[in-house]
Amino acid sequence: MNAEPGFAPNVLAAECPSRQVLKHLTSQWGVLVLLALQEGTLRFSALRRRVGGVSERMLAQTLQVLEGDGLIRRTAHQVVPPHVDYALTPLGQEAALRVAALTGWIEENLPAFLGTRT
Amino acid sequence: MNAEPGFAPNVLAAECPSRQVLKHLTSQWGVLVLLALQEGTLRFSALRRRVGGVSERMLAQTLQVLEGDGLIRRTAHQVVPPHVDYALTPLGQEAALRVAALTGWIEENLPAFLGTRT
DNA sequence: CGGGATACTTACCAAAATGTAGGCACTTCC
DNA sequence: GGAAGTGCCTACATTTTGGTAAGTATCCCG
């Protein structure tokens, strides 16, 4: 399909916009949120409980960034006790796959890492 | 082999040591260094030129962290104009594969990301 | 012999990331 | 009525990250 960028995206180039996306995706909490949402839609406080150690502030901020990149979809139900849920978009699901591949590999090889440190 | 951890590594848990490894691997410069070294051994200044926008300070720091995690191997040749090269260890190569899968996907889908932002 | 390259380190400083604490508006549960 | 839960936001403080500049020792190039 078309795709005539005039330039090839390259993360090794400082000016490439892909750098920003990379930064968002690989941010401390970005990775974990993607991972948590891979299992299904979650609401704010459930997400907060799922992702160990995240503060409300950082969770809210991270969610906004990821939503801005089109990776997650935020749905607010106008009911009295606020009810909002977050889910991955198709794009987000693809991203989550790659992220999960990385984190899964880390978990599997954790002994190897712990071993290198005496 | 054996593998009776007594606990399952889980990045979603705040106390899990895998969190540290994840942080190193997904750090701004960590990702890019892994990527750059995937193509082959490089020496310090070549690496610096390869990774756009990195400062000497951050490159040196990043290399030390990744070396500490056993992802890269540093080899210093004791010659008068200093000559040091950096290469991926087998563990580092596996990590680089996953990281490259993520960055490659980002580069391919960059138009989709740029599109979400009006 | 001055300038540049090599591979760093250290000191100093600015900027970004992140945590803490409190507020808001309203409901339900006890 | 009072406490807790919901989904945030804002202000303030601290921690981490990252940049700049300079120093080090030695060699090669012109």
PDB file of C-alpha atoms (C1' of nucleotides) in Angstrom:
ATOM      1  CA  MET A   1       0.000   0.000   0.000  1.00  0.00           C
ATOM      2  CA  ASN A   2       1.248   3.391  -1.010  1.00  0.00           C
ATOM      3  CA  ALA A   3       3.910   4.067   1.612  1.00  0.00           C
ATOM      4  CA  GLU A   4       6.146   6.592  -0.023  1.00  0.00           C
ATOM      5  CA  PRO A   5       7.525   8.287   3.050  1.00  0.00           C
ATOM      6  CA  GLY A   6      10.279  10.235   1.369  1.00  0.00           C
ATOM      7  CA  PHE A   7      12.308   9.153   4.368  1.00  0.00           C
ATOM      8  CA  ALA A   8      12.780   5.896   6.189  1.00  0.00           C
ATOM      9  CA  PRO A   9      11.847   5.975   9.849  1.00  0.00           C
ATOM     10  CA  ASN A  10      14.889   5.136  11.914  1.00  0.00           C
ATOM     11  CA  VAL A  11      15.008   5.116  15.690  1.00  0.00           C
ATOM     12  CA  LEU A  12      18.767   5.531  15.696  1.00  0.00           C
ATOM     13  CA  ALA A  13      18.325   8.992  14.221  1.00  0.00           C
ATOM     14  CA  ALA A  14      17.789  11.620  16.880  1.00  0.00           C
ATOM     15  CA  GLU A  15      15.253  13.630  14.875  1.00  0.00           C
ATOM     16  CA  CYS A  16      13.054  10.727  13.828  1.00  0.00           C
ATOM     17  CA  PRO A  17       9.544  10.975  15.291  1.00  0.00           C
ATOM     18  CA  SER A  18       9.677   7.265  16.020  1.00  0.00           C
ATOM     19  CA  ARG A  19      11.877   8.206  18.944  1.00  0.00           C
ATOM     20  CA  GLN A  20       8.924   9.749  20.729  1.00  0.00           C
ATOM     21  CA  VAL A  21       6.739   6.714  20.215  1.00  0.00           C
ATOM     22  CA  LEU A  22       9.551   4.516  21.425  1.00  0.00           C
ATOM     23  CA  LYS A  23       9.935   6.626  24.523  1.00  0.00           C
ATOM     24  CA  HIS A  24       6.254   6.371  25.361  1.00  0.00           C
ATOM     25  CA  LEU A  25       6.092   2.658  24.714  1.00  0.00           C
ATOM     26  CA  THR A  26       9.189   1.841  26.706  1.00  0.00           C
ATOM     27  CA  SER A  27       8.449   4.179  29.574  1.00  0.00           C
ATOM     28  CA  GLN A  28       8.504   2.566  32.970  1.00  0.00           C
ATOM     29  CA  TRP A  29       4.751   2.532  33.394  1.00  0.00           C
ATOM     30  CA  GLY A  30       3.815   2.444  29.747  1.00  0.00           C
ATOM     31  CA  VAL A  31       5.195  -1.048  29.388  1.00  0.00           C
ATOM     32  CA  LEU A  32       3.371  -2.304  32.448  1.00  0.00           C
ATOM     33  CA  VAL A  33       0.046  -0.720  31.538  1.00  0.00           C
ATOM     34  CA  LEU A  34       0.159  -2.291  28.098  1.00  0.00           C
ATOM     35  CA  LEU A  35       0.931  -5.596  29.712  1.00  0.00           C
ATOM     36  CA  ALA A  36      -1.896  -5.339  32.205  1.00  0.00           C
ATOM     37  CA  LEU A  37      -4.428  -4.361  29.586  1.00  0.00           C
ATOM     38  CA  GLN A  38      -3.409  -7.236  27.355  1.00  0.00           C
ATOM     39  CA  GLU A  39      -5.468  -9.511  29.584  1.00  0.00           C
ATOM     40  CA  GLY A  40      -8.553  -7.401  29.075  1.00  0.00           C
ATOM     41  CA  THR A  41     -10.338  -4.155  29.789  1.00  0.00           C
ATOM     42  CA  LEU A  42      -9.767  -2.700  33.218  1.00  0.00           C
ATOM     43  CA  ARG A  43     -10.983   0.352  35.031  1.00  0.00           C
ATOM     44  CA  PHE A  44      -8.710   2.906  36.606  1.00  0.00           C
ATOM     45  CA  SER A  45      -8.492   1.589  40.126  1.00  0.00           C
ATOM     46  CA  ALA A  46      -8.334  -2.024  39.010  1.00  0.00           C
ATOM     47  CA  LEU A  47      -5.438  -1.093  36.771  1.00  0.00           C
ATOM     48  CA  ARG A  48      -3.787   0.657  39.647  1.00  0.00           C
ATOM     49  CA  ARG A  49      -4.030  -2.458  41.769  1.00  0.00           C
ATOM     50  CA  ARG A  50      -2.790  -4.617  38.898  1.00  0.00           C
ATOM     51  CA  VAL A  51       0.337  -2.603  38.182  1.00  0.00           C
ATOM     52  CA  GLY A  52       2.412  -2.892  41.330  1.00  0.00           C
ATOM     53  CA  GLY A  53       3.860   0.309  42.687  1.00  0.00           C
ATOM     54  CA  VAL A  54       2.284   2.824  40.350  1.00  0.00           C
ATOM     55  CA  SER A  55       0.930   6.023  41.870  1.00  0.00           C
ATOM     56  CA  GLU A  56      -2.373   7.567  40.847  1.00  0.00           C
ATOM     57  CA  ARG A  57      -0.572  10.475  39.310  1.00  0.00           C
ATOM     58  CA  MET A  58       1.724   8.429  37.110  1.00  0.00           C
ATOM     59  CA  LEU A  59      -1.018   6.063  36.084  1.00  0.00           C
ATOM     60  CA  ALA A  60      -3.248   8.918  34.970  1.00  0.00           C
ATOM     61  CA  GLN A  61      -0.391  10.576  33.121  1.00  0.00           C
ATOM     62  CA  THR A  62       0.716   7.374  31.429  1.00  0.00           C
ATOM     63  CA  LEU A  63      -2.816   6.591  30.337  1.00  0.00           C
ATOM     64  CA  GLN A  64      -3.144   9.995  28.729  1.00  0.00           C
ATOM     65  CA  VAL A  65       0.077   9.611  26.802  1.00  0.00           C
ATOM     66  CA  LEU A  66      -0.819   6.156  25.554  1.00  0.00           C
ATOM     67  CA  GLU A  67      -4.283   7.323  24.632  1.00  0.00           C
ATOM     68  CA  GLY A  68      -2.725  10.198  22.728  1.00  0.00           C
ATOM     69  CA  ASP A  69      -0.637   7.731  20.747  1.00  0.00           C
ATOM     70  CA  GLY A  70      -3.741   5.739  19.926  1.00  0.00           C
ATOM     71  CA  LEU A  71      -2.643   2.688  21.846  1.00  0.00           C
ATOM     72  CA  ILE A  72      -5.460   2.580  24.348  1.00  0.00           C
ATOM     73  CA  ARG A  73      -9.067   3.656  24.351  1.00  0.00           C
ATOM     74  CA  ARG A  74     -10.663   5.392  27.298  1.00  0.00           C
ATOM     75  CA  THR A  75     -14.384   5.005  27.886  1.00  0.00           C
ATOM     76  CA  ALA A  76     -16.122   7.061  30.541  1.00  0.00           C
ATOM     77  CA  HIS A  77     -19.602   6.034  31.616  1.00  0.00           C
ATOM     78  CA  GLN A  78     -21.528   9.004  32.906  1.00  0.00           C
ATOM     79  CA  VAL A  79     -22.725   7.492  36.124  1.00  0.00           C
ATOM     80  CA  VAL A  80     -22.542   8.906  39.548  1.00  0.00           C
ATOM     81  CA  PRO A  81     -19.737   6.981  41.126  1.00  0.00           C
ATOM     82  CA  PRO A  82     -17.328   7.585  38.253  1.00  0.00           C
ATOM     83  CA  HIS A  83     -16.806   4.572  36.037  1.00  0.00           C
ATOM     84  CA  VAL A  84     -14.134   4.644  33.359  1.00  0.00           C
ATOM     85  CA  ASP A  85     -12.541   1.772  31.566  1.00  0.00           C
ATOM     86  CA  TYR A  86      -9.435   1.375  29.524  1.00  0.00           C
ATOM     87  CA  ALA A  87      -8.813  -1.079  26.726  1.00  0.00           C
ATOM     88  CA  LEU A  88      -6.176  -1.652  24.076  1.00  0.00           C
ATOM     89  CA  THR A  89      -6.898  -0.465  20.561  1.00  0.00           C
ATOM     90  CA  PRO A  90      -5.915  -2.824  17.713  1.00  0.00           C
ATOM     91  CA  LEU A  91      -2.682  -0.848  17.430  1.00  0.00           C
ATOM     92  CA  GLY A  92      -2.169  -1.178  21.145  1.00  0.00           C
ATOM     93  CA  GLN A  93      -2.691  -4.908  20.987  1.00  0.00           C
ATOM     94  CA  GLU A  94       0.064  -5.267  18.441  1.00  0.00           C
ATOM     95  CA  ALA A  95       2.361  -3.163  20.552  1.00  0.00           C
ATOM     96  CA  ALA A  96       1.453  -5.168  23.644  1.00  0.00           C
ATOM     97  CA  LEU A  97       2.422  -8.365  21.840  1.00  0.00           C
ATOM     98  CA  ARG A  98       5.970  -7.105  21.288  1.00  0.00           C
ATOM     99  CA  VAL A  99       6.232  -5.714  24.766  1.00  0.00           C
ATOM    100  CA  ALA A 100       4.959  -8.955  26.254  1.00  0.00           C
ATOM    101  CA  ALA A 101       7.519 -10.875  24.218  1.00  0.00           C
ATOM    102  CA  LEU A 102      10.243  -8.818  25.823  1.00  0.00           C
ATOM    103  CA  THR A 103       8.950  -8.970  29.377  1.00  0.00           C
ATOM    104  CA  GLY A 104       8.131 -12.655  29.051  1.00  0.00           C
ATOM    105  CA  TRP A 105      11.665 -13.323  27.923  1.00  0.00           C
ATOM    106  CA  ILE A 106      13.035 -11.333  30.853  1.00  0.00           C
ATOM    107  CA  GLU A 107      10.946 -13.314  33.305  1.00  0.00           C
ATOM    108  CA  GLU A 108      12.070 -16.602  31.792  1.00  0.00           C
ATOM    109  CA  ASN A 109      15.709 -15.621  31.844  1.00  0.00           C
ATOM    110  CA  LEU A 110      15.725 -13.858  35.162  1.00  0.00           C
ATOM    111  CA  PRO A 111      17.973 -16.520  36.696  1.00  0.00           C
ATOM    112  CA  ALA A 112      20.571 -15.776  34.027  1.00  0.00           C
ATOM    113  CA  PHE A 113      20.489 -12.109  34.958  1.00  0.00           C
ATOM    114  CA  LEU A 114      20.684 -12.713  38.658  1.00  0.00           C
ATOM    115  CA  GLY A 115      23.561 -15.052  37.972  1.00  0.00           C
ATOM    116  CA  THR A 116      25.714 -12.458  36.262  1.00  0.00           C
ATOM    117  CA  ARG A 117      25.663 -10.340  39.386  1.00  0.00           C
ATOM    118  CA  THR A 118      27.813 -12.825  41.362  1.00  0.00           C
TER     119      THR A 118
ATOM    120  CA  MET B   1      16.769 -27.967  34.401  1.00  0.00           C
ATOM    121  CA  ASN B   2      15.845 -27.739  38.037  1.00  0.00           C
ATOM    122  CA  ALA B   3      14.095 -24.382  37.984  1.00  0.00           C
ATOM    123  CA  GLU B   4      12.257 -24.366  41.237  1.00  0.00           C
ATOM    124  CA  PRO B   5      12.201 -20.666  41.907  1.00  0.00           C
ATOM    125  CA  GLY B   6       9.818 -20.771  44.833  1.00  0.00           C
ATOM    126  CA  PHE B   7       8.333 -17.721  43.179  1.00  0.00           C
ATOM    127  CA  ALA B   8       7.343 -16.838  39.656  1.00  0.00           C
ATOM    128  CA  PRO B   9       9.042 -13.761  38.261  1.00  0.00           C
ATOM    129  CA  ASN B  10       6.413 -11.181  37.447  1.00  0.00           C
ATOM    130  CA  VAL B  11       7.106  -7.719  36.168  1.00  0.00           C
ATOM    131  CA  LEU B  12       3.750  -6.464  37.353  1.00  0.00           C
ATOM    132  CA  ALA B  13       4.898  -6.988  40.932  1.00  0.00           C
ATOM    133  CA  ALA B  14       6.762  -4.004  42.292  1.00  0.00           C
ATOM    134  CA  GLU B  15       9.298  -6.039  44.262  1.00  0.00           C
ATOM    135  CA  CYS B  16      10.225  -8.458  41.496  1.00  0.00           C
ATOM    136  CA  PRO B  17      13.863  -8.105  40.464  1.00  0.00           C
ATOM    137  CA  SER B  18      12.783  -8.409  36.852  1.00  0.00           C
ATOM    138  CA  ARG B  19      11.665  -4.811  37.177  1.00  0.00           C
ATOM    139  CA  GLN B  20      15.263  -3.658  37.344  1.00  0.00           C
ATOM    140  CA  VAL B  21      16.268  -5.605  34.277  1.00  0.00           C
ATOM    141  CA  LEU B  22      13.255  -4.256  32.449  1.00  0.00           C
ATOM    142  CA  LYS B  23      14.200  -0.743  33.396  1.00  0.00           C
ATOM    143  CA  HIS B  24      17.720  -1.157  32.086  1.00  0.00           C
ATOM    144  CA  LEU B  25      16.603  -2.794  28.868  1.00  0.00           C
ATOM    145  CA  THR B  26      13.923  -0.259  28.141  1.00  0.00           C
ATOM    146  CA  SER B  27      15.937   2.761  29.123  1.00  0.00           C
ATOM    147  CA  GLN B  28      16.141   5.453  26.499  1.00  0.00           C
ATOM    148  CA  TRP B  29      19.716   4.702  25.504  1.00  0.00           C
ATOM    149  CA  GLY B  30      19.757   1.055  26.480  1.00  0.00           C
ATOM    150  CA  VAL B  31      17.330   0.194  23.711  1.00  0.00           C
ATOM    151  CA  LEU B  32      19.319   2.076  21.109  1.00  0.00           C
ATOM    152  CA  VAL B  33      22.674   0.677  22.143  1.00  0.00           C
ATOM    153  CA  LEU B  34      21.344  -2.857  21.930  1.00  0.00           C
ATOM    154  CA  LEU B  35      19.985  -2.057  18.507  1.00  0.00           C
ATOM    155  CA  ALA B  36      23.226  -0.552  17.275  1.00  0.00           C
ATOM    156  CA  LEU B  37      25.308  -3.457  18.527  1.00  0.00           C
ATOM    157  CA  GLN B  38      23.014  -5.966  16.892  1.00  0.00           C
ATOM    158  CA  GLU B  39      24.719  -5.187  13.615  1.00  0.00           C
ATOM    159  CA  GLY B  40      28.102  -6.028  15.030  1.00  0.00           C
ATOM    160  CA  THR B  41      30.894  -5.021  17.367  1.00  0.00           C
ATOM    161  CA  LEU B  42      31.556  -1.318  17.640  1.00  0.00           C
ATOM    162  CA  ARG B  43      33.991   0.815  19.526  1.00  0.00           C
ATOM    163  CA  PHE B  44      33.004   3.638  21.793  1.00  0.00           C
ATOM    164  CA  SER B  45      33.170   6.562  19.428  1.00  0.00           C
ATOM    165  CA  ALA B  46      31.695   4.616  16.544  1.00  0.00           C
ATOM    166  CA  LEU B  47      28.791   3.686  18.807  1.00  0.00           C
ATOM    167  CA  ARG B  48      28.418   7.292  19.771  1.00  0.00           C
ATOM    168  CA  ARG B  49      28.157   8.316  16.150  1.00  0.00           C
ATOM    169  CA  ARG B  50      25.739   5.477  15.439  1.00  0.00           C
ATOM    170  CA  VAL B  51      23.290   6.316  18.207  1.00  0.00           C
ATOM    171  CA  GLY B  52      21.972   9.724  17.300  1.00  0.00           C
ATOM    172  CA  GLY B  53      21.910  12.277  20.076  1.00  0.00           C
ATOM    173  CA  VAL B  54      23.650  10.370  22.829  1.00  0.00           C
ATOM    174  CA  SER B  55      26.245  12.180  24.934  1.00  0.00           C
ATOM    175  CA  GLU B  56      29.535  10.645  26.002  1.00  0.00           C
ATOM    176  CA  ARG B  57      28.372  10.645  29.571  1.00  0.00           C
ATOM    177  CA  MET B  58      25.141   8.766  28.961  1.00  0.00           C
ATOM    178  CA  LEU B  59      26.724   6.323  26.560  1.00  0.00           C
ATOM    179  CA  ALA B  60      29.424   5.418  29.062  1.00  0.00           C
ATOM    180  CA  GLN B  61      26.851   5.073  31.831  1.00  0.00           C
ATOM    181  CA  THR B  62      24.491   2.989  29.728  1.00  0.00           C
ATOM    182  CA  LEU B  63      27.283   0.689  28.621  1.00  0.00           C
ATOM    183  CA  GLN B  64      28.279   0.066  32.218  1.00  0.00           C
ATOM    184  CA  VAL B  65      24.748  -0.816  33.226  1.00  0.00           C
ATOM    185  CA  LEU B  66      24.250  -3.177  30.312  1.00  0.00           C
ATOM    186  CA  GLU B  67      27.623  -4.758  30.951  1.00  0.00           C
ATOM    187  CA  GLY B  68      26.625  -5.239  34.576  1.00  0.00           C
ATOM    188  CA  ASP B  69      23.516  -7.082  33.444  1.00  0.00           C
ATOM    189  CA  GLY B  70      25.618  -9.322  31.225  1.00  0.00           C
ATOM    190  CA  LEU B  71      24.071  -8.064  28.012  1.00  0.00           C
ATOM    191  CA  ILE B  72      27.210  -6.685  26.438  1.00  0.00           C
ATOM    192  CA  ARG B  73      30.893  -7.493  26.627  1.00  0.00           C
ATOM    193  CA  ARG B  74      33.545  -4.820  26.849  1.00  0.00           C
ATOM    194  CA  THR B  75      37.001  -5.506  25.504  1.00  0.00           C
ATOM    195  CA  ALA B  76      39.806  -3.047  26.118  1.00  0.00           C
ATOM    196  CA  HIS B  77      42.986  -3.405  24.091  1.00  0.00           C
ATOM    197  CA  GLN B  78      45.903  -1.976  25.981  1.00  0.00           C
ATOM    198  CA  VAL B  79      47.308   0.150  23.235  1.00  0.00           C
ATOM    199  CA  VAL B  80      48.301   3.711  23.400  1.00  0.00           C
ATOM    200  CA  PRO B  81      45.493   5.448  21.626  1.00  0.00           C
ATOM    201  CA  PRO B  82      42.784   3.750  23.695  1.00  0.00           C
ATOM    202  CA  HIS B  83      40.910   1.071  21.795  1.00  0.00           C
ATOM    203  CA  VAL B  84      37.858  -0.546  23.346  1.00  0.00           C
ATOM    204  CA  ASP B  85      35.111  -2.454  21.678  1.00  0.00           C
ATOM    205  CA  TYR B  86      31.670  -3.492  22.685  1.00  0.00           C
ATOM    206  CA  ALA B  87      29.742  -6.521  21.536  1.00  0.00           C
ATOM    207  CA  LEU B  88      26.544  -8.295  22.520  1.00  0.00           C
ATOM    208  CA  THR B  89      26.800 -11.397  24.654  1.00  0.00           C
ATOM    209  CA  PRO B  90      24.546 -14.322  23.696  1.00  0.00           C
ATOM    210  CA  LEU B  91      22.078 -13.068  26.299  1.00  0.00           C
ATOM    211  CA  GLY B  92      22.324  -9.609  24.815  1.00  0.00           C
ATOM    212  CA  GLN B  93      21.635 -10.924  21.348  1.00  0.00           C
ATOM    213  CA  GLU B  94      18.421 -12.516  22.496  1.00  0.00           C
ATOM    214  CA  ALA B  95      17.394  -9.312  24.169  1.00  0.00           C
ATOM    215  CA  ALA B  96      18.298  -7.323  21.087  1.00  0.00           C
ATOM    216  CA  LEU B  97      16.049  -9.545  19.005  1.00  0.00           C
ATOM    217  CA  ARG B  98      13.026  -8.631  21.104  1.00  0.00           C
ATOM    218  CA  VAL B  99      13.951  -5.004  21.238  1.00  0.00           C
ATOM    219  CA  ALA B 100      14.479  -4.909  17.485  1.00  0.00           C
ATOM    220  CA  ALA B 101      11.088  -6.529  16.976  1.00  0.00           C
ATOM    221  CA  LEU B 102       9.518  -3.676  18.901  1.00  0.00           C
ATOM    222  CA  THR B 103      11.448  -0.863  17.262  1.00  0.00           C
ATOM    223  CA  GLY B 104      11.025  -2.417  13.832  1.00  0.00           C
ATOM    224  CA  TRP B 105       7.292  -2.554  14.368  1.00  0.00           C
ATOM    225  CA  ILE B 106       7.246   1.064  15.475  1.00  0.00           C
ATOM    226  CA  GLU B 107       9.135   2.141  12.369  1.00  0.00           C
ATOM    227  CA  GLU B 108       6.767   0.207  10.130  1.00  0.00           C
ATOM    228  CA  ASN B 109       3.707   1.619  11.796  1.00  0.00           C
ATOM    229  CA  LEU B 110       4.936   5.124  12.276  1.00  0.00           C
ATOM    230  CA  PRO B 111       2.374   6.473   9.798  1.00  0.00           C
ATOM    231  CA  ALA B 112      -0.388   5.022  11.955  1.00  0.00           C
ATOM    232  CA  PHE B 113       0.984   6.850  14.978  1.00  0.00           C
ATOM    233  CA  LEU B 114       1.427  10.123  13.207  1.00  0.00           C
ATOM    234  CA  GLY B 115      -2.094   9.724  11.904  1.00  0.00           C
ATOM    235  CA  THR B 116      -3.693   9.489  15.336  1.00  0.00           C
ATOM    236  CA  ARG B 117      -2.342  12.914  16.152  1.00  0.00           C
ATOM    237  CA  THR B 118      -4.673  14.639  13.672  1.00  0.00           C
TER     238      THR B 118
ATOM    239  C1'  DC C   1      54.828  21.452  17.934  1.00  0.00           C
ATOM    240  C1'  DG C   2      49.729  22.453  17.840  1.00  0.00           C
ATOM    241  C1'  DG C   3      45.352  20.110  16.832  1.00  0.00           C
ATOM    242  C1'  DG C   4      42.568  16.263  16.668  1.00  0.00           C
ATOM    243  C1'  DA C   5      41.290  11.555  17.757  1.00  0.00           C
ATOM    244  C1'  DT C   6      40.662   7.863  21.443  1.00  0.00           C
ATOM    245  C1'  DA C   7      37.981   6.499  25.782  1.00  0.00           C
ATOM    246  C1'  DC C   8      36.697   7.793  29.432  1.00  0.00           C
ATOM    247  C1'  DT C   9      35.802  10.329  34.365  1.00  0.00           C
ATOM    248  C1'  DT C  10      34.374  13.923  37.288  1.00  0.00           C
ATOM    249  C1'  DA C  11      32.100  18.250  38.715  1.00  0.00           C
ATOM    250  C1'  DC C  12      28.388  21.051  38.126  1.00  0.00           C
ATOM    251  C1'  DC C  13      23.759  22.223  36.663  1.00  0.00           C
ATOM    252  C1'  DA C  14      19.119  21.967  34.317  1.00  0.00           C
ATOM    253  C1'  DA C  15      15.232  19.343  33.137  1.00  0.00           C
ATOM    254  C1'  DA C  16      12.231  15.589  33.393  1.00  0.00           C
ATOM    255  C1'  DA C  17      10.203  11.873  35.931  1.00  0.00           C
ATOM    256  C1'  DT C  18       7.955  10.510  39.942  1.00  0.00           C
ATOM    257  C1'  DG C  19       6.169  10.478  44.721  1.00  0.00           C
ATOM    258  C1'  DT C  20       3.116  12.679  48.522  1.00  0.00           C
ATOM    259  C1'  DA C  21      -0.811  14.936  50.018  1.00  0.00           C
ATOM    260  C1'  DG C  22      -4.997  17.141  49.539  1.00  0.00           C
ATOM    261  C1'  DG C  23      -9.241  18.359  47.124  1.00  0.00           C
ATOM    262  C1'  DC C  24     -13.586  17.505  44.481  1.00  0.00           C
ATOM    263  C1'  DA C  25     -18.375  15.538  43.839  1.00  0.00           C
ATOM    264  C1'  DC C  26     -21.187  12.160  44.673  1.00  0.00           C
ATOM    265  C1'  DT C  27     -22.736   7.442  46.213  1.00  0.00           C
ATOM    266  C1'  DT C  28     -23.238   3.494  49.019  1.00  0.00           C
ATOM    267  C1'  DC C  29     -22.579   0.984  53.148  1.00  0.00           C
ATOM    268  C1'  DC C  30     -22.688   0.748  58.254  1.00  0.00           C
TER     269       DC C  30
ATOM    270  C1'  DG D   1     -23.720  10.966  59.989  1.00  0.00           C
ATOM    271  C1'  DG D   2     -19.216   9.286  58.900  1.00  0.00           C
ATOM    272  C1'  DA D   3     -16.069   6.460  56.354  1.00  0.00           C
ATOM    273  C1'  DA D   4     -14.778   4.515  52.088  1.00  0.00           C
ATOM    274  C1'  DG D   5     -14.726   4.055  47.073  1.00  0.00           C
ATOM    275  C1'  DT D   6     -14.449   6.259  42.337  1.00  0.00           C
ATOM    276  C1'  DG D   7     -11.424   8.940  38.876  1.00  0.00           C
ATOM    277  C1'  DC D   8      -9.146  12.074  38.511  1.00  0.00           C
ATOM    278  C1'  DC D   9      -6.284  17.117  39.116  1.00  0.00           C
ATOM    279  C1'  DT D  10      -3.093  20.385  41.277  1.00  0.00           C
ATOM    280  C1'  DA D  11       0.728  21.957  44.098  1.00  0.00           C
ATOM    281  C1'  DC D  12       4.933  20.873  46.141  1.00  0.00           C
ATOM    282  C1'  DA D  13       9.248  18.125  46.993  1.00  0.00           C
ATOM    283  C1'  DT D  14      12.461  14.820  45.800  1.00  0.00           C
ATOM    284  C1'  DT D  15      14.849  11.635  42.773  1.00  0.00           C
ATOM    285  C1'  DT D  16      16.596  10.425  38.490  1.00  0.00           C
ATOM    286  C1'  DT D  17      18.132  11.514  34.115  1.00  0.00           C
ATOM    287  C1'  DG D  18      20.708  13.967  31.003  1.00  0.00           C
ATOM    288  C1'  DG D  19      23.677  17.691  29.158  1.00  0.00           C
ATOM    289  C1'  DT D  20      28.109  20.662  29.100  1.00  0.00           C
ATOM    290  C1'  DA D  21      32.640  21.386  29.942  1.00  0.00           C
ATOM    291  C1'  DA D  22      36.990  20.242  31.388  1.00  0.00           C
ATOM    292  C1'  DG D  23      40.737  16.999  32.557  1.00  0.00           C
ATOM    293  C1'  DT D  24      43.878  12.781  31.395  1.00  0.00           C
ATOM    294  C1'  DA D  25      47.506  10.386  28.682  1.00  0.00           C
ATOM    295  C1'  DT D  26      49.293   9.301  24.255  1.00  0.00           C
ATOM    296  C1'  DC D  27      49.754   9.102  19.493  1.00  0.00           C
ATOM    297  C1'  DC D  28      49.449  10.558  14.545  1.00  0.00           C
ATOM    298  C1'  DC D  29      49.115  14.186  11.066  1.00  0.00           C
ATOM    299  C1'  DG D  30      50.740  18.267   8.957  1.00  0.00           C
TER     300       DG D  30
END
